[in-house]
Structures are given as structure tokens and as C-alpha cells.
Amino acid sequence: TARPRTRLIAPPPRQFVLPVVGAAVTLMNVALVYDTKSFFEAFDMAAVGAEAESPLAASLIVNMSIAWSALGFLCMSSAYRGSQARFRMGLAMAFVLATSIYADFEMPFEFAVDEKGHITDTPVPNDMSSMRFIVKTALLGPLALSLLAHCFEPGLLTKDKSAKKKTA
């Protein structure tokens, strides 16, 4: 006899990746706006925190944090959307995280501070063991794996979504 299909109360773990990444991004950006200097010190970017006290830098930080938080909030809400919407939101978040990592490597924004506390023209070398790269990679890795798993799931390119194999 055929076993009746039962719906799980919780979605599969793959569907939790994007909301968790979105929550982490949102919380980090709220923390950045709340206490900018402490946030930069926690992420090994004290020189950036010193420059963040200017009105222009503070405005840019708040604007970018609001944009990142909005994207994070959309990703959190993806738990209630279909798989195609989740895939698109996840792709957007993965793209933003990957370009952020690329920008950190190609455009140094932190400069060495001399013994008097003045910022010099010498950029701080990028370090893959710094907190910002570890966090971005920890967010991007599972997200990329879940997007890849979505691409290979039966039903993506099928006419019959309940099929075990691709039928298209």
C-alpha cells in the first residue's frame, strides 16, 4: 500500500539557510549603526572606526547599513515564499556578499595609523584570518551550497513538480 504523504511542520534545513543568513546580516548592521566604533574594533578595523566619526562617513555607514538590513530582512522573510523566490533572494545576497569580499581585497579602505594616532597613506594588508573575512565567508559558504543544492533538486526544470526525476 502506498504510504500517505505527510507534510512536515518545519521546512527542510536547506530552506533555513537564507533566513539565518538574513538574520545575521540584519543584526550585524543594526549593531553597526548602534555602536559604530565598538563594531569596527570587534572586526579588527579600528582605523575605520576612527574615520567613521566624520559626518559624511557616519551618513554613508547608516545608509549602507539600512540597505544591507533591508536585504537581510527580505532574506528572513523568504521562509514564507516559494522556492523560486528564495532562490532569487539567495542569489542577490550571495552576489552582494561575494562583491563585498572582492571589494575588501581590491580596494583597501583601512590605512595604517602612525604612533601619533594619525592615519597614513599605507594600506593595511588584507588578512584572510581577520574577523570580517571569516564572517563573510561563513555566511557565503552555506548560502552558496544551498543555492547549488536548489539547482540540482528535482522539480526545478520539470513539468511535474512531484516527480522524483526530471521530466522536461
Tab-separated table of C-alpha atoms in Angstrom:
chain	number	residue	atom	x	y	z
A	1	THR	CA	0.000	0.000	0.000
A	2	ALA	CA	1.096	3.488	-0.702
A	3	ARG	CA	2.122	5.474	2.295
A	4	PRO	CA	0.200	8.747	2.652
A	5	ARG	CA	2.258	11.923	2.199
A	6	THR	CA	2.613	13.917	5.343
A	7	ARG	CA	3.734	17.498	5.414
A	8	LEU	CA	6.460	18.350	7.828
A	9	ILE	CA	5.832	21.211	10.214
A	10	ALA	CA	9.307	22.602	9.614
A	11	PRO	CA	10.772	23.054	6.130
A	12	PRO	CA	13.970	21.169	5.214
A	13	PRO	CA	17.218	22.627	6.609
A	14	ARG	CA	18.165	23.940	3.166
A	15	GLN	CA	15.254	26.373	3.424
A	16	PHE	CA	16.554	27.726	6.731
A	17	VAL	CA	19.931	28.852	5.365
A	18	LEU	CA	18.720	32.063	3.731
A	19	PRO	CA	16.630	33.289	6.704
A	20	VAL	CA	19.545	32.598	9.068
A	21	VAL	CA	21.990	34.457	6.804
A	22	GLY	CA	19.483	37.302	6.505
A	23	ALA	CA	19.073	37.499	10.278
A	24	ALA	CA	22.845	37.566	10.799
A	25	VAL	CA	23.311	40.335	8.217
A	26	THR	CA	20.453	42.371	9.694
A	27	LEU	CA	21.703	42.025	13.273
A	28	MET	CA	25.272	42.940	12.323
A	29	ASN	CA	24.150	46.079	10.513
A	30	VAL	CA	21.868	47.154	13.349
A	31	ALA	CA	24.839	46.684	15.704
A	32	LEU	CA	26.985	48.740	13.328
A	33	VAL	CA	24.576	51.671	13.441
A	34	TYR	CA	24.032	51.336	17.200
A	35	ASP	CA	27.708	51.420	18.205
A	36	THR	CA	29.927	52.044	15.196
A	37	LYS	CA	33.267	52.351	16.976
A	38	SER	CA	32.885	49.144	19.013
A	39	PHE	CA	31.669	47.262	15.946
A	40	PHE	CA	34.744	48.235	13.920
A	41	GLU	CA	37.039	47.338	16.821
A	42	ALA	CA	35.406	43.900	17.103
A	43	PHE	CA	36.044	43.321	13.382
A	44	ASP	CA	39.720	44.398	13.582
A	45	MET	CA	39.079	47.689	11.762
A	46	ALA	CA	39.877	50.288	14.435
A	47	ALA	CA	41.301	52.760	11.889
A	48	VAL	CA	37.997	52.747	10.000
A	49	GLY	CA	36.158	53.310	13.266
A	50	ALA	CA	38.287	56.414	13.892
A	51	GLU	CA	37.332	57.838	10.492
A	52	ALA	CA	33.658	56.980	10.994
A	53	GLU	CA	33.276	59.945	13.332
A	54	SER	CA	33.083	62.422	10.435
A	55	PRO	CA	29.519	63.369	9.421
A	56	LEU	CA	29.953	62.176	5.824
A	57	ALA	CA	31.322	58.782	6.857
A	58	ALA	CA	28.639	58.378	9.514
A	59	SER	CA	25.936	59.153	6.944
A	60	LEU	CA	27.368	56.649	4.461
A	61	ILE	CA	27.624	53.977	7.152
A	62	VAL	CA	23.997	54.472	8.191
A	63	ASN	CA	22.765	54.439	4.569
A	64	MET	CA	24.677	51.277	3.680
A	65	SER	CA	23.619	49.587	6.910
A	66	ILE	CA	19.982	50.322	6.146
A	67	ALA	CA	20.385	48.846	2.641
A	68	TRP	CA	22.122	45.710	3.973
A	69	SER	CA	19.500	45.394	6.724
A	70	ALA	CA	16.684	45.655	4.185
A	71	LEU	CA	18.230	42.882	2.088
A	72	GLY	CA	18.734	40.809	5.235
A	73	PHE	CA	15.117	41.353	6.260
A	74	LEU	CA	13.924	40.250	2.797
A	75	CYS	CA	16.023	37.120	3.151
A	76	MET	CA	14.494	36.448	6.575
A	77	SER	CA	11.024	36.727	5.054
A	78	SER	CA	11.984	34.209	2.360
A	79	ALA	CA	10.971	31.372	4.681
A	80	TYR	CA	7.372	32.169	3.745
A	81	ARG	CA	7.985	32.363	-0.005
A	82	GLY	CA	8.249	29.727	-2.706
A	83	SER	CA	11.480	28.075	-3.738
A	84	GLN	CA	11.923	30.265	-6.824
A	85	ALA	CA	11.607	33.477	-4.790
A	86	ARG	CA	14.025	32.081	-2.190
A	87	PHE	CA	16.481	31.216	-4.934
A	88	ARG	CA	16.358	34.755	-6.360
A	89	MET	CA	16.754	36.358	-2.930
A	90	GLY	CA	19.601	33.986	-2.105
A	91	LEU	CA	21.289	34.783	-5.384
A	92	ALA	CA	21.059	38.505	-4.616
A	93	MET	CA	22.502	38.024	-1.125
A	94	ALA	CA	25.298	35.766	-2.417
A	95	PHE	CA	26.161	38.341	-5.088
A	96	VAL	CA	26.302	41.170	-2.541
A	97	LEU	CA	28.440	39.110	-0.129
A	98	ALA	CA	30.811	37.987	-2.906
A	99	THR	CA	31.244	41.522	-4.271
A	100	SER	CA	31.828	42.750	-0.725
A	101	ILE	CA	34.644	40.227	-0.285
A	102	TYR	CA	36.059	41.233	-3.681
A	103	ALA	CA	35.910	44.934	-2.772
A	104	ASP	CA	37.734	44.250	0.502
A	105	PHE	CA	40.591	42.693	-1.462
A	106	GLU	CA	40.796	45.070	-4.385
A	107	MET	CA	40.070	48.392	-2.696
A	108	PRO	CA	41.732	48.703	0.693
A	109	PHE	CA	39.787	51.077	2.907
A	110	GLU	CA	41.804	50.746	6.070
A	111	PHE	CA	45.108	52.555	6.423
A	112	ALA	CA	47.857	52.200	8.995
A	113	VAL	CA	47.916	54.584	11.939
A	114	ASP	CA	51.252	56.100	12.971
A	115	GLU	CA	52.486	56.402	16.567
A	116	LYS	CA	50.817	59.830	16.929
A	117	GLY	CA	47.428	58.392	16.008
A	118	HIS	CA	47.300	59.919	12.514
A	119	ILE	CA	46.203	57.864	9.535
A	120	THR	CA	48.959	57.309	6.966
A	121	ASP	CA	48.797	56.525	3.231
A	122	THR	CA	49.937	52.935	3.841
A	123	PRO	CA	47.049	50.485	3.413
A	124	VAL	CA	46.648	47.693	5.945
A	125	PRO	CA	47.296	44.399	4.137
A	126	ASN	CA	44.276	42.142	3.745
A	127	ASP	CA	44.243	39.152	6.033
A	128	MET	CA	42.069	36.115	5.361
A	129	SER	CA	42.056	35.323	9.079
A	130	SER	CA	40.530	38.681	10.003
A	131	MET	CA	37.067	38.666	11.513
A	132	ARG	CA	35.381	40.377	8.551
A	133	PHE	CA	36.557	37.725	6.062
A	134	ILE	CA	35.714	34.865	8.415
A	135	VAL	CA	32.167	36.185	8.942
A	136	LYS	CA	31.540	36.930	5.261
A	137	THR	CA	32.861	33.519	4.238
A	138	ALA	CA	30.825	31.813	6.965
A	139	LEU	CA	27.710	33.495	5.570
A	140	LEU	CA	28.528	32.967	1.895
A	141	GLY	CA	29.616	29.304	2.113
A	142	PRO	CA	26.375	27.688	3.320
A	143	LEU	CA	24.343	30.073	1.176
A	144	ALA	CA	26.255	29.070	-1.973
A	145	LEU	CA	25.859	25.381	-1.103
A	146	SER	CA	22.116	25.739	-0.603
A	147	LEU	CA	21.799	27.596	-3.921
A	148	LEU	CA	23.743	24.812	-5.622
A	149	ALA	CA	21.529	22.188	-3.995
A	150	HIS	CA	18.483	24.076	-5.241
A	151	CYS	CA	19.784	23.916	-8.808
A	152	PHE	CA	20.062	20.122	-8.653
A	153	GLU	CA	16.761	19.482	-6.915
A	154	PRO	CA	14.155	17.569	-8.908
A	155	GLY	CA	11.369	19.839	-9.909
A	156	LEU	CA	13.412	22.851	-10.965
A	157	LEU	CA	13.273	22.003	-14.666
A	158	THR	CA	10.344	19.601	-14.627
A	159	LYS	CA	6.752	19.839	-15.674
A	160	ASP	CA	5.647	17.581	-12.812
A	161	LYS	CA	6.880	19.110	-9.539
A	162	SER	CA	6.190	15.936	-7.553
A	163	ALA	CA	8.396	13.801	-9.837
A	164	LYS	CA	11.455	12.075	-8.395
A	165	LYS	CA	13.395	12.652	-11.633
A	166	LYS	CA	13.495	15.486	-14.115
A	167	THR	CA	10.846	15.020	-16.784
A	168	ALA	CA	11.390	18.037	-19.009
